[in-house]
């Protein structure tokens, strides 16, 4: 699945940083991909092959990468995950057990990209907002984009009630998955979640 992750940048610019709004677009949309099978999944930034070929054909120039995001590997059988994050130009690897977030399934149903989905909500007290996820119970793999997972089905869409974040599927392909595409990230300094937060 290729997702479009849309973030409201202006909502993050508060206080003294509010003056930067005129230099920053209100929204940034970044493509990510989720590759999965019944036992594992990998979520990472998506690089369009056509765009990569076009960039290789050019000489000179530069490309600015905004918000590289993290790579998240999940193993549902062993109930663990590996997350690779980039901070200040360095890569870090965080290993831990799968989060049990406490989603509440509401019973409300709606089609997402033509697939029947159920709605689940989760209070995000740290950011004073509510998360809504739409998941497919027919595909009983407890994965989804970024950290939005551990529901009884594949998460197709995520949104917040304050419009700060929207994750929607752009393209869905069903078929066999190359095992190499499901490798856990290994490059980077190993740290705990607490060490990374403190940093």
Short mmCIF file of C-alpha atoms in Angstrom, two decimals:
data_model
loop_
_atom_site.label_atom_id
_atom_site.label_comp_id
_atom_site.label_asym_id
_atom_site.label_seq_id
_atom_site.Cartn_x
_atom_site.Cartn_y
_atom_site.Cartn_z
CA UNK A 1 0.00 0.00 0.00
CA UNK A 2 1.27 3.48 -0.84
CA UNK A 3 -0.03 6.07 1.60
CA UNK A 4 -0.05 9.86 1.36
CA UNK A 5 0.87 11.31 4.76
CA UNK A 6 -0.43 14.87 4.99
CA UNK A 7 0.79 17.01 7.93
CA UNK A 8 -0.35 20.50 8.86
CA UNK A 9 2.96 22.34 9.33
CA UNK A 10 1.34 25.61 10.43
CA UNK A 11 -0.19 23.92 13.47
CA UNK A 12 3.32 23.03 14.63
CA UNK A 13 4.48 26.65 14.39
CA UNK A 14 3.26 28.22 17.63
CA UNK A 15 4.53 30.98 19.88
CA UNK A 16 7.71 32.63 18.60
CA UNK A 17 7.86 30.21 15.66
CA UNK A 18 4.54 31.50 14.28
CA UNK A 19 6.41 34.16 12.27
CA UNK A 20 7.83 31.40 10.04
CA UNK A 21 4.39 30.54 8.62
CA UNK A 22 4.86 32.86 5.64
CA UNK A 23 7.96 30.86 4.59
CA UNK A 24 6.46 27.39 5.05
CA UNK A 25 3.58 25.77 3.11
CA UNK A 26 0.57 25.00 5.30
CA UNK A 27 0.60 21.30 4.41
CA UNK A 28 3.31 18.80 3.48
CA UNK A 29 2.36 15.51 1.84
CA UNK A 30 4.90 12.67 1.83
CA UNK A 31 4.42 9.20 0.29
CA UNK A 32 5.12 6.10 2.41
CA UNK A 33 4.70 2.42 1.62
CA UNK A 34 3.59 -0.55 3.68
CA UNK A 35 4.72 -4.01 2.59
CA UNK A 36 3.36 -6.95 4.58
CA UNK A 37 2.47 -10.62 4.77
CA UNK A 38 0.68 -12.57 7.51
CA UNK A 39 3.71 -12.53 9.84
CA UNK A 40 5.63 -9.29 9.23
CA UNK A 41 5.37 -5.76 7.85
CA UNK A 42 7.69 -2.89 6.93
CA UNK A 43 6.56 0.74 6.68
CA UNK A 44 8.99 3.22 5.09
CA UNK A 45 9.23 6.30 2.91
CA UNK A 46 8.24 5.56 -0.69
CA UNK A 47 10.53 6.47 -3.56
CA UNK A 48 8.70 6.57 -6.90
CA UNK A 49 10.86 4.52 -9.35
CA UNK A 50 10.00 6.88 -12.24
CA UNK A 51 11.11 9.92 -10.25
CA UNK A 52 14.35 8.16 -9.25
CA UNK A 53 15.17 7.41 -12.92
CA UNK A 54 14.45 11.04 -13.84
CA UNK A 55 16.77 12.33 -11.07
CA UNK A 56 19.58 9.98 -12.15
CA UNK A 57 19.30 11.32 -15.71
CA UNK A 58 19.95 14.90 -14.58
CA UNK A 59 23.38 16.37 -14.03
CA UNK A 60 23.90 18.92 -11.31
CA UNK A 61 21.08 20.49 -9.35
CA UNK A 62 19.95 19.35 -5.92
CA UNK A 63 16.95 17.88 -4.20
CA UNK A 64 15.78 18.91 -0.74
CA UNK A 65 14.36 16.08 1.38
CA UNK A 66 11.86 17.21 3.98
CA UNK A 67 10.88 14.87 6.78
CA UNK A 68 12.53 11.55 6.01
CA UNK A 69 10.31 9.84 8.54
CA UNK A 70 11.05 6.54 10.18
CA UNK A 71 11.09 2.93 9.06
CA UNK A 72 8.99 0.56 11.18
CA UNK A 73 9.37 -3.23 11.07
CA UNK A 74 6.82 -5.42 12.89
CA UNK A 75 6.87 -9.14 13.59
CA UNK A 76 3.38 -10.31 14.62
CA UNK A 77 4.46 -13.86 15.49
CA UNK A 78 7.19 -12.82 17.94
CA UNK A 79 5.33 -9.61 18.96
CA UNK A 80 8.28 -7.24 18.53
CA UNK A 81 9.22 -4.26 16.37
CA UNK A 82 12.27 -2.37 15.15
CA UNK A 83 12.10 1.32 14.36
CA UNK A 84 14.83 3.21 12.52
CA UNK A 85 14.76 6.98 13.03
CA UNK A 86 16.97 9.79 11.81
CA UNK A 87 17.91 12.67 14.11
CA UNK A 88 20.47 15.41 13.45
CA UNK A 89 21.82 13.51 10.43
CA UNK A 90 22.37 10.25 12.36
CA UNK A 91 20.42 7.00 12.26
CA UNK A 92 19.13 5.29 15.40
CA UNK A 93 17.56 1.86 15.85
CA UNK A 94 14.97 1.26 18.57
CA UNK A 95 13.82 -2.29 19.35
CA UNK A 96 10.86 -3.19 21.55
CA UNK A 97 7.61 -5.09 21.91
CA UNK A 98 4.53 -4.22 19.87
CA UNK A 99 2.45 -1.45 21.46
CA UNK A 100 -1.03 -2.29 22.70
CA UNK A 101 -2.55 1.16 22.35
CA UNK A 102 -6.12 0.67 23.55
CA UNK A 103 -8.11 1.50 20.43
CA UNK A 104 -11.90 1.56 20.83
CA UNK A 105 -13.78 -0.03 17.90
CA UNK A 106 -16.97 1.99 17.43
CA UNK A 107 -18.86 -0.34 15.08
CA UNK A 108 -19.26 2.45 12.49
CA UNK A 109 -18.53 1.26 8.95
CA UNK A 110 -17.53 3.10 5.76
CA UNK A 111 -15.77 2.27 2.47
CA UNK A 112 -12.15 3.42 2.18
CA UNK A 113 -10.76 3.20 -1.37
CA UNK A 114 -13.64 0.85 -2.16
CA UNK A 115 -12.93 -1.55 0.73
CA UNK A 116 -15.36 -1.97 3.65
CA UNK A 117 -13.74 -0.71 6.84
CA UNK A 118 -14.59 -0.28 10.51
CA UNK A 119 -13.83 2.80 12.61
CA UNK A 120 -11.69 2.85 15.76
CA UNK A 121 -10.73 5.82 17.93
CA UNK A 122 -7.90 6.52 20.36
CA UNK A 123 -7.37 9.58 22.58
CA UNK A 124 -3.94 11.16 21.99
CA UNK A 125 -3.61 12.99 25.31
CA UNK A 126 -0.01 14.06 24.63
CA UNK A 127 -1.18 16.19 21.68
CA UNK A 128 -4.72 16.95 22.93
CA UNK A 129 -6.47 15.31 20.00
CA UNK A 130 -8.34 12.14 19.03
CA UNK A 131 -7.06 9.68 16.45
CA UNK A 132 -9.43 7.86 14.12
CA UNK A 133 -8.36 4.75 12.21
CA UNK A 134 -10.32 2.90 9.53
CA UNK A 135 -9.31 -0.76 9.29
CA UNK A 136 -10.20 -3.80 7.15
CA UNK A 137 -11.25 -6.75 9.33
CA UNK A 138 -11.26 -8.96 6.20
CA UNK A 139 -7.45 -8.64 6.11
CA UNK A 140 -6.66 -9.78 9.64
CA UNK A 141 -3.07 -8.49 9.74
CA UNK A 142 -2.66 -6.09 12.71
CA UNK A 143 -0.54 -3.53 10.88
CA UNK A 144 -0.86 -0.09 9.34
CA UNK A 145 0.97 3.15 8.62
CA UNK A 146 3.58 4.45 11.09
CA UNK A 147 2.63 3.56 14.67
CA UNK A 148 -1.07 3.18 13.88
CA UNK A 149 -1.58 -0.56 14.19
CA UNK A 150 -2.54 -3.36 16.58
CA UNK A 151 -6.16 -3.40 15.45
CA UNK A 152 -8.02 -6.55 14.33
CA UNK A 153 -7.33 -5.78 10.69
CA UNK A 154 -5.25 -3.77 8.24
CA UNK A 155 -5.40 0.02 8.83
CA UNK A 156 -6.15 1.87 5.58
CA UNK A 157 -6.77 5.42 6.81
CA UNK A 158 -5.83 7.58 9.82
CA UNK A 159 -7.02 11.09 10.67
CA UNK A 160 -7.08 13.44 13.64
CA UNK A 161 -10.00 15.54 14.85
CA UNK A 162 -7.85 18.70 14.74
CA UNK A 163 -6.86 18.14 11.05
CA UNK A 164 -3.16 18.05 11.94
CA UNK A 165 -2.62 14.66 10.29
CA UNK A 166 -4.30 12.64 7.54
CA UNK A 167 -2.97 9.34 6.14
CA UNK A 168 -4.84 8.01 3.11
CA UNK A 169 -4.13 5.14 0.72
CA UNK A 170 -3.08 6.27 -2.75
CA UNK A 171 -2.51 2.83 -4.27
CA UNK A 172 -3.20 -0.72 -3.09
CA UNK A 173 -1.65 -3.77 -4.76
CA UNK A 174 -2.33 -7.36 -3.72
CA UNK A 175 0.12 -10.16 -4.51
CA UNK A 176 3.22 -12.03 -3.44
CA UNK A 177 5.82 -10.06 -1.50
CA UNK A 178 9.58 -10.40 -1.97
CA UNK A 179 11.07 -11.51 1.38
CA UNK A 180 13.91 -9.00 0.97
CA UNK A 181 11.33 -6.20 1.13
CA UNK A 182 10.49 -7.34 4.67
CA UNK A 183 14.00 -7.05 6.15
CA UNK A 184 14.21 -5.25 9.50
CA UNK A 185 16.33 -2.06 9.48
CA UNK A 186 19.75 -2.60 11.06
CA UNK A 187 21.82 0.49 10.24
CA UNK A 188 22.15 2.94 13.10
CA UNK A 189 23.09 3.24 16.74
CA UNK A 190 20.96 1.03 18.98
CA UNK A 191 19.12 2.98 21.68
CA UNK A 192 16.08 2.45 23.87
CA UNK A 193 12.87 4.44 23.40
CA UNK A 194 13.65 6.34 26.62
CA UNK A 195 17.20 7.19 25.47
CA UNK A 196 15.87 8.45 22.13
CA UNK A 197 13.22 10.64 23.79
CA UNK A 198 15.79 12.09 26.17
CA UNK A 199 18.05 12.90 23.22
#
